[in-house]
Coordinates of C-alpha atoms in Angstrom, one line a residue:
M138 CA 16.9 48.1 -4.9
D139 CA 15.8 46.5 -1.6
N140 CA 18.4 47.3 1.1
N141 CA 18.4 43.6 2.0
Q142 CA 19.4 42.5 -1.5
E143 CA 22.9 42.4 -3.0
S144 CA 23.8 42.2 -6.6
P145 CA 26.8 40.0 -7.4
E146 CA 26.7 37.9 -10.6
L147 CA 25.8 34.3 -10.0
E148 CA 28.9 32.0 -10.0
D149 CA 29.1 29.1 -12.4
E150 CA 30.1 26.6 -9.6
L151 CA 26.9 27.1 -7.6
Y152 CA 24.3 24.4 -7.5
E153 CA 20.6 24.9 -6.9
H154 CA 19.4 22.9 -3.9
F155 CA 15.9 24.4 -3.5
R156 CA 13.7 26.6 -5.6
F157 CA 10.3 28.1 -4.6
E158 CA 8.1 30.5 -6.4
V159 CA 6.2 32.6 -3.9
P160 CA 2.4 32.2 -4.6
K161 CA 0.3 35.2 -5.6
G162 CA -1.7 35.2 -2.3
Q163 CA 1.4 35.2 0.0
L164 CA 1.5 37.9 2.7
L165 CA 4.7 39.7 3.4
L166 CA 6.8 37.3 5.4
R167 CA 10.5 37.2 6.5
I168 CA 12.4 34.8 4.3
D169 CA 13.8 32.8 7.2
K170 CA 10.2 32.1 8.4
F171 CA 9.0 31.4 4.9
L172 CA 11.8 28.8 4.2
M173 CA 11.5 27.2 7.7
N174 CA 7.8 26.4 6.9
L175 CA 8.7 25.1 3.5
I176 CA 11.8 22.9 4.0
P177 CA 11.3 19.8 6.1
N178 CA 13.6 19.6 9.2
A179 CA 15.1 23.0 8.6
T180 CA 15.7 25.1 11.7
R181 CA 15.5 28.9 11.6
N182 CA 19.2 29.0 12.8
K183 CA 20.3 27.0 9.8
I184 CA 18.4 29.2 7.4
Q185 CA 19.8 32.4 9.0
N186 CA 23.3 30.9 8.7
A187 CA 22.6 30.2 5.0
A188 CA 21.6 33.8 4.5
T189 CA 24.7 35.0 6.4
N190 CA 26.8 32.8 4.1
G191 CA 25.2 34.4 1.0
D192 CA 23.5 31.1 -0.1
I193 CA 19.9 32.5 -0.4
Y194 CA 18.8 34.3 -3.5
V195 CA 15.6 36.0 -4.5
N196 CA 15.2 36.8 -8.2
D197 CA 18.9 36.0 -8.6
L198 CA 20.0 38.5 -5.9
R199 CA 21.5 37.5 -2.5
V200 CA 19.3 38.4 0.4
K201 CA 19.6 38.6 4.2
S202 CA 17.4 36.7 6.6
N203 CA 15.2 39.7 7.3
Y204 CA 14.2 40.1 3.6
K205 CA 10.4 39.8 3.3
V206 CA 9.2 37.6 0.5
K207 CA 6.6 39.1 -1.9
P208 CA 4.2 37.4 -4.2
L209 CA 5.8 35.8 -7.3
D210 CA 9.4 36.1 -5.9
V211 CA 11.6 33.2 -7.0
V212 CA 13.5 32.0 -4.0
R213 CA 16.6 29.7 -4.4
I214 CA 19.2 28.2 -2.2
L215 CA 22.5 27.8 -4.1
L216 CA 25.5 25.9 -2.7
S217 CA 28.9 25.1 -3.9
H218 CA 28.3 21.4 -4.1
P219 CA 25.7 19.3 -6.0
P220 CA 22.5 18.4 -4.1
F221 CA 23.0 15.1 -2.2
E222 CA 19.5 14.0 -3.4
N223 CA 20.8 13.7 -7.0
R224 CA 23.3 11.0 -5.9
V225 CA 21.3 7.8 -6.1
D226 CA 23.0 4.9 -4.4
P227 CA 21.6 1.5 -5.4
E228 CA 19.9 -0.3 -2.4
N229 CA 18.6 -3.8 -2.3
I230 CA 15.1 -3.0 -1.4
P231 CA 12.5 -5.6 -2.5
L232 CA 9.9 -4.5 -5.1
D233 CA 6.4 -5.9 -5.6
I234 CA 6.4 -6.0 -9.4
V235 CA 2.8 -6.4 -10.7
Y236 CA 3.8 -6.4 -14.4
E237 CA 7.0 -6.0 -16.5
D238 CA 8.0 -6.0 -20.1
D239 CA 10.8 -4.3 -22.2
A240 CA 9.2 -0.9 -22.1
L241 CA 7.9 -0.5 -18.5
L242 CA 7.0 -2.1 -15.2
L243 CA 4.3 -1.6 -12.6
I244 CA 5.0 -1.6 -8.9
N245 CA 2.6 -2.0 -6.0
K246 CA 4.1 0.5 -3.5
P247 CA 3.8 -0.3 0.2
A248 CA 3.1 2.4 2.8
G249 CA 6.2 4.1 4.2
L250 CA 8.2 3.9 1.0
V251 CA 9.2 7.4 -0.2
V252 CA 9.2 7.5 -4.0
H253 CA 12.3 9.6 -4.6
P254 CA 15.2 11.1 -2.6
G255 CA 14.5 14.5 -1.1
H256 CA 15.3 16.6 1.9
G257 CA 15.4 14.3 4.9
N258 CA 15.0 11.2 2.8
Y259 CA 18.2 10.5 0.9
T260 CA 18.2 6.7 1.1
G261 CA 15.7 3.9 1.3
T262 CA 13.5 5.3 -1.5
L263 CA 11.9 3.6 -4.5
V264 CA 14.4 5.3 -6.7
N265 CA 17.3 3.7 -4.7
A266 CA 15.6 0.3 -5.2
L267 CA 15.1 0.9 -8.9
A268 CA 18.8 1.8 -9.3
Y269 CA 19.7 -1.6 -7.7
H270 CA 17.3 -3.7 -9.7
F271 CA 17.6 -2.0 -13.1
E272 CA 20.3 -0.4 -15.2
N273 CA 20.1 2.7 -17.4
L274 CA 16.6 3.8 -16.6
P275 CA 15.6 7.0 -18.5
M276 CA 15.6 10.2 -16.5
N277 CA 12.4 12.3 -16.2
S278 CA 12.4 16.1 -16.4
S279 CA 13.5 16.2 -12.7
E280 CA 16.4 13.9 -13.3
R281 CA 14.8 11.0 -11.5
P282 CA 15.3 7.6 -13.1
G283 CA 12.2 5.8 -14.4
L284 CA 9.5 7.9 -12.6
V285 CA 6.5 8.9 -14.7
H286 CA 4.4 10.0 -11.7
R287 CA 4.5 9.5 -7.9
I288 CA 2.3 8.9 -4.9
D289 CA 2.8 10.0 -1.3
K290 CA 5.0 8.1 1.1
D291 CA 2.1 6.8 3.1
T292 CA -0.2 6.1 0.2
T293 CA -0.1 2.6 -1.2
G294 CA -0.7 1.3 -4.7
L295 CA 0.2 1.3 -8.3
L296 CA 3.1 3.2 -10.0
V297 CA 4.2 2.8 -13.6
I298 CA 8.0 3.0 -14.2
A299 CA 9.4 3.7 -17.7
K300 CA 12.4 1.5 -18.8
T301 CA 13.2 3.4 -22.1
E302 CA 13.3 7.0 -23.2
A303 CA 10.5 6.4 -25.7
A304 CA 8.3 4.9 -23.0
M305 CA 9.1 7.8 -20.6
T306 CA 8.0 10.3 -23.3
H307 CA 4.9 8.4 -24.3
L308 CA 3.7 7.8 -20.8
A309 CA 4.5 11.3 -19.6
K310 CA 2.4 12.8 -22.4
Q311 CA -0.6 10.7 -21.4
F312 CA -0.4 11.9 -17.8
E313 CA 0.0 15.5 -18.9
A314 CA -2.9 15.1 -21.4
K315 CA -5.1 13.5 -18.7
T316 CA -5.7 10.4 -20.7
S317 CA -4.3 8.0 -18.2
E318 CA -6.8 6.4 -15.8
R319 CA -6.3 6.5 -12.0
E320 CA -8.7 5.3 -9.4
Y321 CA -8.0 5.6 -5.7
I322 CA -9.9 4.1 -2.7
A323 CA -10.2 6.3 0.3
M324 CA -11.9 6.4 3.7
V325 CA -13.0 9.8 4.8
W326 CA -14.4 11.4 7.9
G327 CA -18.2 12.1 7.8
N328 CA -21.2 10.9 5.9
V329 CA -20.6 12.2 2.4
K330 CA -23.9 13.8 1.3
E331 CA -24.0 13.0 -2.4
D332 CA -23.6 9.5 -3.8
K333 CA -21.2 10.9 -6.4
G334 CA -19.8 14.2 -7.4
T335 CA -16.9 16.3 -8.8
I336 CA -14.5 18.5 -6.9
E337 CA -12.9 21.3 -8.8
G338 CA -10.5 23.9 -7.4
N339 CA -7.0 25.2 -8.1
I340 CA -4.4 23.8 -5.9
A341 CA -1.3 25.6 -4.6
R342 CA 0.9 25.6 -1.5
H343 CA -0.9 26.8 1.6
V344 CA 0.2 30.4 2.3
K345 CA 0.8 29.8 6.0
D346 CA 1.7 26.1 6.3
R347 CA 4.1 25.4 3.5
M348 CA 3.9 21.6 4.1
Q349 CA 0.3 21.6 3.0
M350 CA -1.5 22.3 -0.2
A351 CA -4.8 24.3 -0.4
V352 CA -7.6 25.0 -2.7
F353 CA -7.8 28.6 -4.0
A354 CA -10.8 30.4 -5.5
D355 CA -8.6 32.8 -7.5
P356 CA -8.2 31.1 -10.9
E357 CA -4.8 32.7 -11.3
V358 CA -3.4 31.0 -8.2
G359 CA -2.2 27.4 -8.4
K360 CA -3.0 24.8 -11.0
P361 CA -6.4 23.5 -12.0
A362 CA -7.4 20.2 -10.3
I363 CA -10.4 17.9 -10.9
T364 CA -11.4 14.9 -8.7
H365 CA -14.5 12.7 -9.4
Y366 CA -15.7 10.7 -6.4
K367 CA -18.3 8.0 -5.8
V368 CA -19.5 6.6 -2.5
L369 CA -18.8 2.8 -2.1
E370 CA -20.0 2.2 1.4
R371 CA -21.3 4.3 4.3
F372 CA -20.5 3.6 7.9
G373 CA -22.2 6.7 9.5
Y374 CA -19.2 8.5 10.9
V375 CA -16.9 7.6 8.0
T376 CA -17.5 6.9 4.3
L377 CA -15.6 4.6 1.9
I378 CA -15.3 6.3 -1.5
S379 CA -13.7 5.8 -4.9
C380 CA -11.8 8.8 -6.5
I381 CA -11.0 9.1 -10.1
L382 CA -8.3 11.7 -10.9
E383 CA -8.7 13.8 -13.9
T384 CA -5.5 15.8 -13.0
G385 CA -2.6 14.8 -10.8
R386 CA -1.6 17.6 -8.5
T387 CA 0.4 17.2 -5.3
H388 CA -1.8 15.9 -2.5
Q389 CA -4.8 16.3 -4.8
I390 CA -7.2 13.8 -3.3
R391 CA -6.1 14.7 0.3
V392 CA -6.6 18.5 -0.2
H393 CA -9.8 18.2 -2.3
L394 CA -11.5 16.0 0.2
K395 CA -10.6 18.3 3.1
H396 CA -11.9 21.2 1.1
L397 CA -15.2 19.2 0.7
G398 CA -15.3 18.8 4.5
H399 CA -14.3 15.2 4.6
P400 CA -10.6 14.8 5.4
L401 CA -9.0 11.4 4.9
F402 CA -9.2 9.1 7.9
N403 CA -5.9 9.4 9.9
D404 CA -4.3 11.9 7.5
A405 CA -2.2 13.8 10.1
R406 CA -1.1 16.6 7.7
Y407 CA -4.7 17.6 6.9
G408 CA -6.3 17.1 10.3
G409 CA -7.7 13.6 9.8
D410 CA -5.8 12.1 12.8
L411 CA -8.4 13.7 15.1
I412 CA -11.9 12.4 16.0
L413 CA -13.9 14.6 13.6
K414 CA -17.2 12.7 13.7
G415 CA -18.9 10.5 16.2
T416 CA -19.8 10.4 19.9
T417 CA -18.0 11.5 23.1
F418 CA -18.2 8.0 24.7
T419 CA -15.0 6.6 26.0
K420 CA -15.8 3.3 24.2
Y421 CA -16.0 5.2 20.8
K422 CA -12.7 7.0 21.5
Q423 CA -11.0 3.6 22.2
F424 CA -12.5 2.2 19.0
I425 CA -11.0 5.1 17.0
D426 CA -7.6 4.8 18.7
N427 CA -7.6 1.1 17.7
C428 CA -8.5 2.1 14.2
F429 CA -5.6 4.5 14.1
K430 CA -3.2 1.7 15.3
I431 CA -4.5 -0.6 12.6
L432 CA -3.9 2.0 9.9
P433 CA -1.2 4.4 11.1
R434 CA -1.4 6.5 8.0
Q435 CA -3.9 8.2 5.7
A436 CA -6.5 5.8 4.3
L437 CA -5.6 6.1 0.6
H438 CA -4.8 3.4 -1.9
A439 CA -4.0 3.8 -5.6
K440 CA -6.0 0.8 -6.8
T441 CA -6.3 1.1 -10.6
L442 CA -4.0 2.4 -13.3
G443 CA -4.7 2.5 -17.0
F444 CA -2.8 3.8 -20.0
I445 CA -2.0 3.1 -23.6
H446 CA 1.1 0.9 -23.8
P447 CA 4.0 2.9 -25.5
T448 CA 4.9 0.1 -27.9
L449 CA 1.8 -2.2 -28.0
K450 CA -0.4 0.9 -28.6
E451 CA -3.3 -0.7 -26.8
M452 CA -5.1 0.3 -23.6
M453 CA -3.9 -1.6 -20.5
R454 CA -5.5 -1.5 -17.1
F455 CA -4.1 -2.9 -13.9
D456 CA -5.8 -3.4 -10.6
T457 CA -4.5 -4.2 -7.1
E458 CA -6.2 -5.5 -4.0
L459 CA -6.5 -3.2 -1.0
P460 CA -3.6 -3.6 1.4
A461 CA -4.2 -5.6 4.6
D462 CA -4.3 -2.6 6.9
M463 CA -7.1 -0.9 4.9
K464 CA -9.1 -4.2 4.6
E465 CA -8.9 -4.6 8.4
L466 CA -9.9 -1.0 8.9
I467 CA -13.0 -1.4 6.7
E468 CA -14.0 -4.6 8.4
K469 CA -13.7 -2.9 11.8
W470 CA -15.9 0.0 10.7
R471 CA -18.4 -2.4 9.1
G472 CA -18.7 -4.3 12.3
Y473 CA -19.0 -1.1 14.4
S474 CA -21.7 0.4 12.2
K475 CA -23.8 -2.7 12.4
T476 CA -23.7 -3.1 16.2
N477 CA -23.2 0.4 17.6
M478 CA -24.7 3.0 15.2
T479 CA -28.0 4.5 16.3
D480 CA -30.8 5.7 13.9
E481 CA -29.3 9.1 14.2
Q482 CA -26.8 9.6 11.3
E483 CA -24.3 12.4 11.1
E484 CA -23.9 14.4 8.0

């Protein structure tokens, strides 16, 4: 047994707050550094205190802060009280409801609204709003009421919410079987070479930056992910595209497009908040700064959602307009490309 592991039996009153499976490609890394990269807002001192208190377990054994994680280790943080994120307090947050019936509803999510409570975001989420506006929503497999799928905090667009257990099961199976239809509109850096194409690559957590996902060539690492894209409009230094999801992995479009060499415009997590294409002129830099102010988030909108209705048993498709910030961004680039672009086009 590792000298940094102890072997008491797990106590019944402990509650799991975090659980991570170390990816196959992970290099040996101290567990305090590993968790600090993975848990938002966690300091190394807090993690070391957790280890000192015996709260960190690897493969059901307590470990010290100098334990080095190995590929496929299961790391858990167990505390004597339930996770705060599972306590959902109803909050009167307005919802933009696109459609509603007895089985489900569709919401057009604004930018900045976190879908469910988690570390650092215990209030002000969509789930808190759902708890206020609706009673007895069914729980999904993660004990979150009504949620069939999710989109990132700063992504806008359509989400379907189940109102009954039967609807939850029916819709979840469609997302799992890849029969639901999901189209996103994105603006990306660079002039996308092909008019259309498909990006395939397994997605798992980045081995160094645990807040990012990454594409892995090893078929045994991560989960398969497929994104189909089509160019809608070219502006020289950026491209407006449509993305159809065949799978629905965490950050799928964001990481797949970065892998393709075209990060989303103003996606800070994946490097899109820098000037990646264009000129060195001060005028151009000012133009980009203005664009970043217009759209202070990644340029991604969940525009279309289609699925077979759980009770009507017929295909339903819903569509939303682009949000005002993305419309303004597109118009700004359209104007710039007409008046400022030279004959020289960047690839």
